[in-house]
PDB file of C-alpha atoms in Angstrom:
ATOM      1  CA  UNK A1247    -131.500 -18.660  25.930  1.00 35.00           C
ATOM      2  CA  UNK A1248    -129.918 -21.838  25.572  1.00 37.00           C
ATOM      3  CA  UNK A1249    -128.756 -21.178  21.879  1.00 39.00           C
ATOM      4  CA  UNK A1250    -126.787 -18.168  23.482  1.00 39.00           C
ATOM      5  CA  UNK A1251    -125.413 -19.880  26.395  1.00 43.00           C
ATOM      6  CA  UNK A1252    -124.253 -22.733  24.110  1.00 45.00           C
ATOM      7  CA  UNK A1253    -122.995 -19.860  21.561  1.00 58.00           C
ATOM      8  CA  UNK A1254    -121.238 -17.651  24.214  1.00 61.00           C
ATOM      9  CA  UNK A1255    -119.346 -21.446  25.400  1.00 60.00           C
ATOM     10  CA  UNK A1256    -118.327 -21.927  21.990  1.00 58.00           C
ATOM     11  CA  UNK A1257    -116.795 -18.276  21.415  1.00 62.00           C
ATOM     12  CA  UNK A1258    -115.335 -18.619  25.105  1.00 61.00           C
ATOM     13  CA  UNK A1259    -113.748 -21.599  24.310  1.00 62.00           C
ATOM     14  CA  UNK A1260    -112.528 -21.276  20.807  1.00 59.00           C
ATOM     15  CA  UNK A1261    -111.145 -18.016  21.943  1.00 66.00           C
ATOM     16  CA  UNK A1262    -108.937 -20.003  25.225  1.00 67.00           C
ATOM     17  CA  UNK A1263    -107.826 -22.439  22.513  1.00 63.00           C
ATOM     18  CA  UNK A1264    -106.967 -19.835  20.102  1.00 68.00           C
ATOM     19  CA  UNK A1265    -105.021 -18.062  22.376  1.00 76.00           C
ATOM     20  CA  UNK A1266    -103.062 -20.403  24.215  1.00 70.00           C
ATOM     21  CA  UNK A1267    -102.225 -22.156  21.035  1.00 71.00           C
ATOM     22  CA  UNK A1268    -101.195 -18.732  19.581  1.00 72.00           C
ATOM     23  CA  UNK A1269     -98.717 -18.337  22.542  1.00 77.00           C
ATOM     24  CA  UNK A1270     -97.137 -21.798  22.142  1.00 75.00           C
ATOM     25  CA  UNK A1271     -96.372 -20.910  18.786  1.00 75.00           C
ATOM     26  CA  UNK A1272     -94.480 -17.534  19.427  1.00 78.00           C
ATOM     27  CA  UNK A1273     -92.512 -19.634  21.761  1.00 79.00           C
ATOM     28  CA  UNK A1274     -91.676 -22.805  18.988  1.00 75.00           C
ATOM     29  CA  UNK A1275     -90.577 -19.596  16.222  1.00 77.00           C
ATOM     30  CA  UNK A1276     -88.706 -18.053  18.830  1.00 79.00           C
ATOM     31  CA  UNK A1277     -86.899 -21.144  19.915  1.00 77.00           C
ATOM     32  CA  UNK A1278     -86.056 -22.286  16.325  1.00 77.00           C
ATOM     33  CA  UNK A1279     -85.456 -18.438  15.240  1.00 77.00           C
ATOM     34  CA  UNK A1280     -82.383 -18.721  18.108  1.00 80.00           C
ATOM     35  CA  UNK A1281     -81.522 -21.903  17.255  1.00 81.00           C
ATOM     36  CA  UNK A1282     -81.071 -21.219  13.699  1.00 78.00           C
ATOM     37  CA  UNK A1283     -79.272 -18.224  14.438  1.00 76.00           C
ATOM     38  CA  UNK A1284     -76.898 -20.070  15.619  1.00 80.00           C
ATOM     39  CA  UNK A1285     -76.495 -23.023  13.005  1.00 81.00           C
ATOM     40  CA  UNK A1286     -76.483 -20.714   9.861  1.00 82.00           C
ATOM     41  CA  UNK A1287     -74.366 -17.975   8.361  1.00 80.00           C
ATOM     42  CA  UNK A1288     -75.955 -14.123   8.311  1.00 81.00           C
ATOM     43  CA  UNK A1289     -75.975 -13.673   4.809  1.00 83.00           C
ATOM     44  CA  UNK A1290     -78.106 -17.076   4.556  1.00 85.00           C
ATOM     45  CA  UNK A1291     -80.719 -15.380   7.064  1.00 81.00           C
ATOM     46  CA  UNK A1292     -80.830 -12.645   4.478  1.00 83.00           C
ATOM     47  CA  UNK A1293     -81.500 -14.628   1.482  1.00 86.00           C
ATOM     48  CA  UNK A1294     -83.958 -16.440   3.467  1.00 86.00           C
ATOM     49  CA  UNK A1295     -85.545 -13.149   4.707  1.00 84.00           C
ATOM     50  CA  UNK A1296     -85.959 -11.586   0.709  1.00 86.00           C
ATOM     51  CA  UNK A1297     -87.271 -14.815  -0.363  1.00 89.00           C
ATOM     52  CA  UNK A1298     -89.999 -14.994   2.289  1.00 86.00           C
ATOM     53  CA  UNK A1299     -90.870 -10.924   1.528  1.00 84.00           C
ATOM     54  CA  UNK A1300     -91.094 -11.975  -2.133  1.00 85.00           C
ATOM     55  CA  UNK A1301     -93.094 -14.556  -1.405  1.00 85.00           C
ATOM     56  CA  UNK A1302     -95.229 -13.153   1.261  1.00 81.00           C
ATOM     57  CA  UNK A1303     -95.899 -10.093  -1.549  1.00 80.00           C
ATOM     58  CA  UNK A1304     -97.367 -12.348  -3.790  1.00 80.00           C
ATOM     59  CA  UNK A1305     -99.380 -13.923  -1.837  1.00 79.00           C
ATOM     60  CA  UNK A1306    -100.768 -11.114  -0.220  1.00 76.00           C
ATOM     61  CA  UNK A1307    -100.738  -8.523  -2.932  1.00 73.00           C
ATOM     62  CA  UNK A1308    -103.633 -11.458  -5.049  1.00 73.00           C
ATOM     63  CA  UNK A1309    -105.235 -11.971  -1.721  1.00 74.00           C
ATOM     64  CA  UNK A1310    -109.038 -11.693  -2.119  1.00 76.00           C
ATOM     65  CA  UNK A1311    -109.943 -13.555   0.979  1.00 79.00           C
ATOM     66  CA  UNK A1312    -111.124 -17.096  -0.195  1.00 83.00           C
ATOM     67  CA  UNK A1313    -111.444 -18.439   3.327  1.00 83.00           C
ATOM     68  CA  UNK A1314    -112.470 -15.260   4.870  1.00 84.00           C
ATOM     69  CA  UNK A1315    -115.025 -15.686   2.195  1.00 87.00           C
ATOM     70  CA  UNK A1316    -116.591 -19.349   3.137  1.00 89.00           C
ATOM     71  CA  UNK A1317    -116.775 -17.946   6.923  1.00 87.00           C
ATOM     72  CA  UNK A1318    -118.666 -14.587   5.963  1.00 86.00           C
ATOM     73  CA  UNK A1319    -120.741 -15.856   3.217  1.00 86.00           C
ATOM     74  CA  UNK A1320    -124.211 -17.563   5.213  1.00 86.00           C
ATOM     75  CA  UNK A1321    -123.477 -19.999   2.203  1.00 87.00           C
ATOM     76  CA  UNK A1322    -119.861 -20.616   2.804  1.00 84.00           C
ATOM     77  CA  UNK A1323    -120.675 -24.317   3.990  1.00 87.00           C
ATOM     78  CA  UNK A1324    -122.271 -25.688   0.534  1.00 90.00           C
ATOM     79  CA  UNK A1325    -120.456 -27.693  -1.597  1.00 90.00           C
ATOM     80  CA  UNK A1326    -120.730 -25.816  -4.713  1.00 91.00           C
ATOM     81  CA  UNK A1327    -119.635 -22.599  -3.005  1.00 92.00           C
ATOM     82  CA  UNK A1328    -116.149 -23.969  -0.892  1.00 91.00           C
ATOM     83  CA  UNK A1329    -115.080 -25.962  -3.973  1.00 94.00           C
ATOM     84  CA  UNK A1330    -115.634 -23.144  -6.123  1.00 93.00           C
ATOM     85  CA  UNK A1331    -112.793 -21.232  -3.708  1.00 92.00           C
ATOM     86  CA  UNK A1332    -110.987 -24.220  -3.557  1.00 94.00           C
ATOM     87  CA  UNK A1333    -110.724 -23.982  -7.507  1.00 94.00           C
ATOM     88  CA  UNK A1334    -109.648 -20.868  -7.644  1.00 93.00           C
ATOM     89  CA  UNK A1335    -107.639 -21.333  -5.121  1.00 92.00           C
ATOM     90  CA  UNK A1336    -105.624 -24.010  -6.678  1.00 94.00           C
ATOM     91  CA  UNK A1337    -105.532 -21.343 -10.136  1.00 93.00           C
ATOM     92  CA  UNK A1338    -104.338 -18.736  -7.801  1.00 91.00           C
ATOM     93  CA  UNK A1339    -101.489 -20.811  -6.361  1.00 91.00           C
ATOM     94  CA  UNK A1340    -100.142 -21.990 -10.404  1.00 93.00           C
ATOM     95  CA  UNK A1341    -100.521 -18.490 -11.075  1.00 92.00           C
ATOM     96  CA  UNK A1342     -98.626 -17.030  -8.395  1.00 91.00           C
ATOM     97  CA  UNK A1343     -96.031 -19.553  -8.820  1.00 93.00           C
ATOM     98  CA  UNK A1344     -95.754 -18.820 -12.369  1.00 93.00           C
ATOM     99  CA  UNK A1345     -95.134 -15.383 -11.392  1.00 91.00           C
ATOM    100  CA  UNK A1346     -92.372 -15.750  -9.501  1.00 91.00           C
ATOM    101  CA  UNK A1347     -90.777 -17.874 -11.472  1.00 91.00           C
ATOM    102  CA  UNK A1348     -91.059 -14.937 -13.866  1.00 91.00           C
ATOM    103  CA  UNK A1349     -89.665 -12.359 -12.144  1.00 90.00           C
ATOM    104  CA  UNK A1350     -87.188 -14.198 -10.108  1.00 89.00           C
ATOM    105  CA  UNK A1351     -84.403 -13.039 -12.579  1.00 89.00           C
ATOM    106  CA  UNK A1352     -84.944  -8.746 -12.176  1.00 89.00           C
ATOM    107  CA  UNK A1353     -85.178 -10.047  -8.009  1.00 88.00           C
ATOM    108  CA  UNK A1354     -82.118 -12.083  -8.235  1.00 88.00           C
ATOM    109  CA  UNK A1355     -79.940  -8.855  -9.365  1.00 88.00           C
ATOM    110  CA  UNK A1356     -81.341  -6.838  -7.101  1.00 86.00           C
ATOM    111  CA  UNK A1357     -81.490  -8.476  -4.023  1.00 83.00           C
ATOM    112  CA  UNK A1358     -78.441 -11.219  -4.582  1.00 84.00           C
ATOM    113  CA  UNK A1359     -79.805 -14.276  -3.580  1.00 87.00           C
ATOM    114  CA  UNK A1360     -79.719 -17.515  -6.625  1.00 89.00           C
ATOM    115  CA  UNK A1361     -82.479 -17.129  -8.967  1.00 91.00           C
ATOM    116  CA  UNK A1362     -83.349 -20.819  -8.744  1.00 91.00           C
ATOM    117  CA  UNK A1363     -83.868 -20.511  -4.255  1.00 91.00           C
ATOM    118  CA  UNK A1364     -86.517 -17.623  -5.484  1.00 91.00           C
ATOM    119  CA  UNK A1365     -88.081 -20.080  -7.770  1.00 92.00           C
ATOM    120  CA  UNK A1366     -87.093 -23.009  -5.356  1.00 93.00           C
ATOM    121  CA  UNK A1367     -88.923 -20.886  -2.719  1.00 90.00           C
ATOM    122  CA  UNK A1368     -92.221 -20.043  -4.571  1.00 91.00           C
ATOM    123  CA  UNK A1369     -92.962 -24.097  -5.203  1.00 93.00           C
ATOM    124  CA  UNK A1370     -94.961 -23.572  -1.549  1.00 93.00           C
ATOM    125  CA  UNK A1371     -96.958 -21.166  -2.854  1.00 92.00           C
ATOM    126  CA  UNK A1372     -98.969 -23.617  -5.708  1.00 93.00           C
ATOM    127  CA  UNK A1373     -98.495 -26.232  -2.884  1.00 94.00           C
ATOM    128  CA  UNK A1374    -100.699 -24.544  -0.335  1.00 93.00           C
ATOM    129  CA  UNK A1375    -103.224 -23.779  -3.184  1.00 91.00           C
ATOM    130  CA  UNK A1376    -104.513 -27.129  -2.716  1.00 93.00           C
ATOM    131  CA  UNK A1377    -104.848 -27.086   0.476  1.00 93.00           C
ATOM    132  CA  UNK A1378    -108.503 -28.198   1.220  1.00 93.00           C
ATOM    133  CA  UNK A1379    -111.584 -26.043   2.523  1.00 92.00           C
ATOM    134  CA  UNK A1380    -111.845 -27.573   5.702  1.00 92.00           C
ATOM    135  CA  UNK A1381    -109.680 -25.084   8.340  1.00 91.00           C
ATOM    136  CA  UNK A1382    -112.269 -22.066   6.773  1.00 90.00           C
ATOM    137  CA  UNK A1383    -114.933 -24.929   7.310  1.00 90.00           C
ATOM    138  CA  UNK A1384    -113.820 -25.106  10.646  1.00 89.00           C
ATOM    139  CA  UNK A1385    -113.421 -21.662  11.656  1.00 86.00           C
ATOM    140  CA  UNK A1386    -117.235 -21.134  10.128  1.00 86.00           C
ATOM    141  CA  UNK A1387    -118.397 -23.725  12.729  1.00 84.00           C
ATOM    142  CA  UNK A1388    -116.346 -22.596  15.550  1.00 79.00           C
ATOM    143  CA  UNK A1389    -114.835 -25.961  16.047  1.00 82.00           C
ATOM    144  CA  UNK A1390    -111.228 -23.930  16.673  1.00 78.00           C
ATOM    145  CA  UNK A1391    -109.737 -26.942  19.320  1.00 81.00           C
ATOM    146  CA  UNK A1392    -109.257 -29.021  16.359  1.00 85.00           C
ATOM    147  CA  UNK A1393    -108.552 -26.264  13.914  1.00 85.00           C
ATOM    148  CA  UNK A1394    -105.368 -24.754  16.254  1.00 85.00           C
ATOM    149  CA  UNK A1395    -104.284 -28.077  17.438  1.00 87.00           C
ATOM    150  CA  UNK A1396    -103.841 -29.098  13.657  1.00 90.00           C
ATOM    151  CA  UNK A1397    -102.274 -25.570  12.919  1.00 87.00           C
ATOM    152  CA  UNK A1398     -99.898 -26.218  16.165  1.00 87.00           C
ATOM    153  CA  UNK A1399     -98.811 -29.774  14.631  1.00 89.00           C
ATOM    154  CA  UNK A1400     -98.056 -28.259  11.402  1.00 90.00           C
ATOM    155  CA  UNK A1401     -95.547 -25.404  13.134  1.00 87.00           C
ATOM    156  CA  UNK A1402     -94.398 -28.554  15.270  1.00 89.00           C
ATOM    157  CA  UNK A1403     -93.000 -30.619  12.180  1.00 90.00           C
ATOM    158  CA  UNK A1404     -92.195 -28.198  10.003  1.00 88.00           C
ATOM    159  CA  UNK A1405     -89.862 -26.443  12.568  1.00 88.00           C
ATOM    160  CA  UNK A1406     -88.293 -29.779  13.469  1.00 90.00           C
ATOM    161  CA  UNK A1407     -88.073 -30.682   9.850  1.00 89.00           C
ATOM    162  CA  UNK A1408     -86.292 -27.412   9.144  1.00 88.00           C
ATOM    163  CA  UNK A1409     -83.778 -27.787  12.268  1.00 89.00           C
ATOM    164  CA  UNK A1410     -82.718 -31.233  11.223  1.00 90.00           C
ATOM    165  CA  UNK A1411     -82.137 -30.414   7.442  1.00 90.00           C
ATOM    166  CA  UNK A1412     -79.921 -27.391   8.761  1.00 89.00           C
ATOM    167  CA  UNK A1413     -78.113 -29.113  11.310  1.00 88.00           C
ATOM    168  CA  UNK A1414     -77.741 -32.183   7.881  1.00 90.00           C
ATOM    169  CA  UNK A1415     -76.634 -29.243   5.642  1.00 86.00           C
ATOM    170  CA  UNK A1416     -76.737 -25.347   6.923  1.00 88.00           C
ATOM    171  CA  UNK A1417     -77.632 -24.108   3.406  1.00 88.00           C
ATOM    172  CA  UNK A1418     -80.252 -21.957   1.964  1.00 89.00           C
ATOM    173  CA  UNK A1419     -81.904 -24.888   0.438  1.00 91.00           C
ATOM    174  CA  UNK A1420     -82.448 -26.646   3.800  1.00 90.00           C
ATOM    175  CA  UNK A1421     -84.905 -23.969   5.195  1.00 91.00           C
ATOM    176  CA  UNK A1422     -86.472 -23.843   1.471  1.00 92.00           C
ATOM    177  CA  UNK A1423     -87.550 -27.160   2.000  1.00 93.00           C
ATOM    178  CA  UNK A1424     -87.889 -26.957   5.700  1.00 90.00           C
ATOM    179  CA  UNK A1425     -90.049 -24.924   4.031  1.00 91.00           C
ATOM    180  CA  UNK A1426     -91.760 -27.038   1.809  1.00 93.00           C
ATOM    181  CA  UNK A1427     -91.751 -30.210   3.158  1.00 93.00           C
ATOM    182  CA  UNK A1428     -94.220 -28.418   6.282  1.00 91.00           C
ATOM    183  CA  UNK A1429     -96.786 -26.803   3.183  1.00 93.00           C
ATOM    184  CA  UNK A1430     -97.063 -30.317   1.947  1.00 95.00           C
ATOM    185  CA  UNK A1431     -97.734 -31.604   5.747  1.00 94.00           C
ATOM    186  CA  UNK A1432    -100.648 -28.808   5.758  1.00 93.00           C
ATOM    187  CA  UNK A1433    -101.687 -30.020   2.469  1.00 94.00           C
ATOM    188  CA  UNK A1434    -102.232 -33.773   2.947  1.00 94.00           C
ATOM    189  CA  UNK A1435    -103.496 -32.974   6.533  1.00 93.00           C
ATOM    190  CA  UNK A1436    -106.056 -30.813   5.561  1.00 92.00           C
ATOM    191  CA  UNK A1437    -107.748 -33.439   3.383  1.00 93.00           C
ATOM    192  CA  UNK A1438    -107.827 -35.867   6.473  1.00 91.00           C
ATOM    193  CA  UNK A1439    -109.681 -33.297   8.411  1.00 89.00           C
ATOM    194  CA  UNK A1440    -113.579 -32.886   8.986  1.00 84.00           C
ATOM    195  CA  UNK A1441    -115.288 -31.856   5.386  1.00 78.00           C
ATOM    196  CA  UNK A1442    -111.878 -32.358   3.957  1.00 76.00           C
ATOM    197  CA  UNK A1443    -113.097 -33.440   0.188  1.00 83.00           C
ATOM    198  CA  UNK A1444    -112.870 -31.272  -2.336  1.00 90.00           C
ATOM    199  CA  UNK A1445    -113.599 -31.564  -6.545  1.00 90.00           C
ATOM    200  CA  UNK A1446    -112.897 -29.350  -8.841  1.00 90.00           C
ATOM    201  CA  UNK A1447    -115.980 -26.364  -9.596  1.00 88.00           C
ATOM    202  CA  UNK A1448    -116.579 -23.080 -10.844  1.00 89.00           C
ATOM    203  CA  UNK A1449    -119.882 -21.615  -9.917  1.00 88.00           C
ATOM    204  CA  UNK A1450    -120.394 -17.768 -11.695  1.00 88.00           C
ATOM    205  CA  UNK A1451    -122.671 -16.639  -8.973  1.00 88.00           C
ATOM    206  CA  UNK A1452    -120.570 -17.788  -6.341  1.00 87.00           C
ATOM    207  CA  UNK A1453    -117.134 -15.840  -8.352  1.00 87.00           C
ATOM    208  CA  UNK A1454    -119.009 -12.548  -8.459  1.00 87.00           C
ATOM    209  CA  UNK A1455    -119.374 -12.884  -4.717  1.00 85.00           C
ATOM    210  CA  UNK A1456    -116.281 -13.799  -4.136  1.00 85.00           C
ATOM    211  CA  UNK A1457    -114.810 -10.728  -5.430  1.00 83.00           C
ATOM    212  CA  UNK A1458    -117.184  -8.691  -4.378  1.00 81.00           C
ATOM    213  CA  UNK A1459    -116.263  -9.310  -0.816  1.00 78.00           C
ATOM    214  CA  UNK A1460    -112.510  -9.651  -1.666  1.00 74.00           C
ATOM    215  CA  UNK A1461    -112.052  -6.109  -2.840  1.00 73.00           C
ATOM    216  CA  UNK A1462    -111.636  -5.395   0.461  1.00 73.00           C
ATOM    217  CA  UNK A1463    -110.128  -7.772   1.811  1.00 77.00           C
ATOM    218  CA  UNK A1464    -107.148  -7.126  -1.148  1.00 71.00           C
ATOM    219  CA  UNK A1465    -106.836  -3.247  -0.050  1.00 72.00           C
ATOM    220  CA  UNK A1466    -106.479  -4.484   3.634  1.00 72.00           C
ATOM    221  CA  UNK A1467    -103.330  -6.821   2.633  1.00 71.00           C
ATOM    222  CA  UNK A1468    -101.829  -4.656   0.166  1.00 69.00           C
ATOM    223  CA  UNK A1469    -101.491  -2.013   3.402  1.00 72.00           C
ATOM    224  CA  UNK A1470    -100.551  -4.734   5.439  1.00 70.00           C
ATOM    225  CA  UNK A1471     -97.907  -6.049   3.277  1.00 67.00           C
ATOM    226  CA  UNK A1472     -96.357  -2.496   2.541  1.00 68.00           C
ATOM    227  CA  UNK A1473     -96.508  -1.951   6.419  1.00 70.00           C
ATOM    228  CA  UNK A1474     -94.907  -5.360   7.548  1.00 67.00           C
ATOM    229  CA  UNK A1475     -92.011  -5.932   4.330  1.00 63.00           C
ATOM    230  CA  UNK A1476     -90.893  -2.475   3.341  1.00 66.00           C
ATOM    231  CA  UNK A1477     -88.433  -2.303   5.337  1.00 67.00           C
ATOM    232  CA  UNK A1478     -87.223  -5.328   4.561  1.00 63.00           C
ATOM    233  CA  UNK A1479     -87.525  -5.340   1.122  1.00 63.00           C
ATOM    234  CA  UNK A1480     -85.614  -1.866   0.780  1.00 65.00           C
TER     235      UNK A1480
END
């Protein structure tokens, strides 16, 4: 009984954190969204918007749930199974940003924003592949206090970072490495989290599993991603 009550605190609570932190983020976006509206030309909000689509599309349209899998998988806490997905993780993120850089000339005719801001933009993308295990790690042990108060810090110095590089210089390349400069803050703080280490592994077993579970977890983000950046995209 006291395994539950301790269990229903921890959901309760996780859940309050989750929640309020959630809220105070809408707000921050919302704030700098205005803010920005105000400091930068339309047409830059438009570049910024196809980049972020194009981005967004890659990420989700490879997404096979590597943190979804260390919280599912009852083995998602061993070391040779979260460095695994950190590994391919890291892959993932060179690949993607290969990718883009690939394809950011056919995007650059047909959207009209610089082919180096698309390839500019998709440096975040191998930059958050090494981020570390540990917010999955975290979210597995339901210690989400320190998991959305780190998230919350992130949104907190990237958006100020951004809003002083665009008041500096009201560009395109300010947000891109508003941008960037906050994926390297998530980066290094990740490692100086709880269970923040990670090396470089590749277990087969633990591969198979990992996209055996992330089948579905890809059809579920290729319908989200259709749903959410169609529109904007077309």
């Amino acid at each position: 009984m006291s395994t539950l009550a301790i269990s229903r605190g921890a959901i309760l609570s996780g859940s309050a954190w989750t929640i309020g932190t959630y809220v105070a983020t809408l707000v921050l976006r919302f704030g700098s969204n205005v803010l920005l509206s105000r400091l930068i030309a339309p047409e830059i909000f438009g570049m910024v918007v196809v980049i972020a689509a194009i981005r967004a599309g890659a990420d989700l349209l490879s997404d096979i749930g590597l943190g979804q899998n260390i919280v599912n998988n009852p083995r998602g806490d061993r070391p040779a199974f979260y460095n695994t997905v950190w590994t391919l993780q890291v892959l993932r993120g060179l690949v993607l940003f290969a990718l883009c850089c690939a394809f950011a000339g056919p995007f650059s005719r047909l959207y009209g924003v610089p082919e180096s801001a698309i390839q500019f933009g998709a440096i975040t993308l191998a930059v958050l592949g090494v981020t570390s295990t540990s917010p999955s790690l975290l979210q597995k042990k339901l210690r989400l206090p320190v998991l959305t108060l780190f998230d919350f810090a992130v949104d907190l110095i990237g958006i100020a970072a951004m809003l002083l590089l665009v008041l500096w210089s009201p560009t395109v390349w300010s947000i891109l490495l508003g941008n960037l400069i906050s994926a390297l803050v998530r980066v290094v703080g990740s490692f100086l989290l709880p269970e923040g280490g990670n090396r470089p592994t590749i277990n087969r077993h633990v591969v198979g599993e990992i996209f055996s579970f992330g089948k579905w977890i890809f059809l579920w983000s290729l319908l989200g991603f259709l749903s959410l950046n169609f529109d904007r995209l077309y």
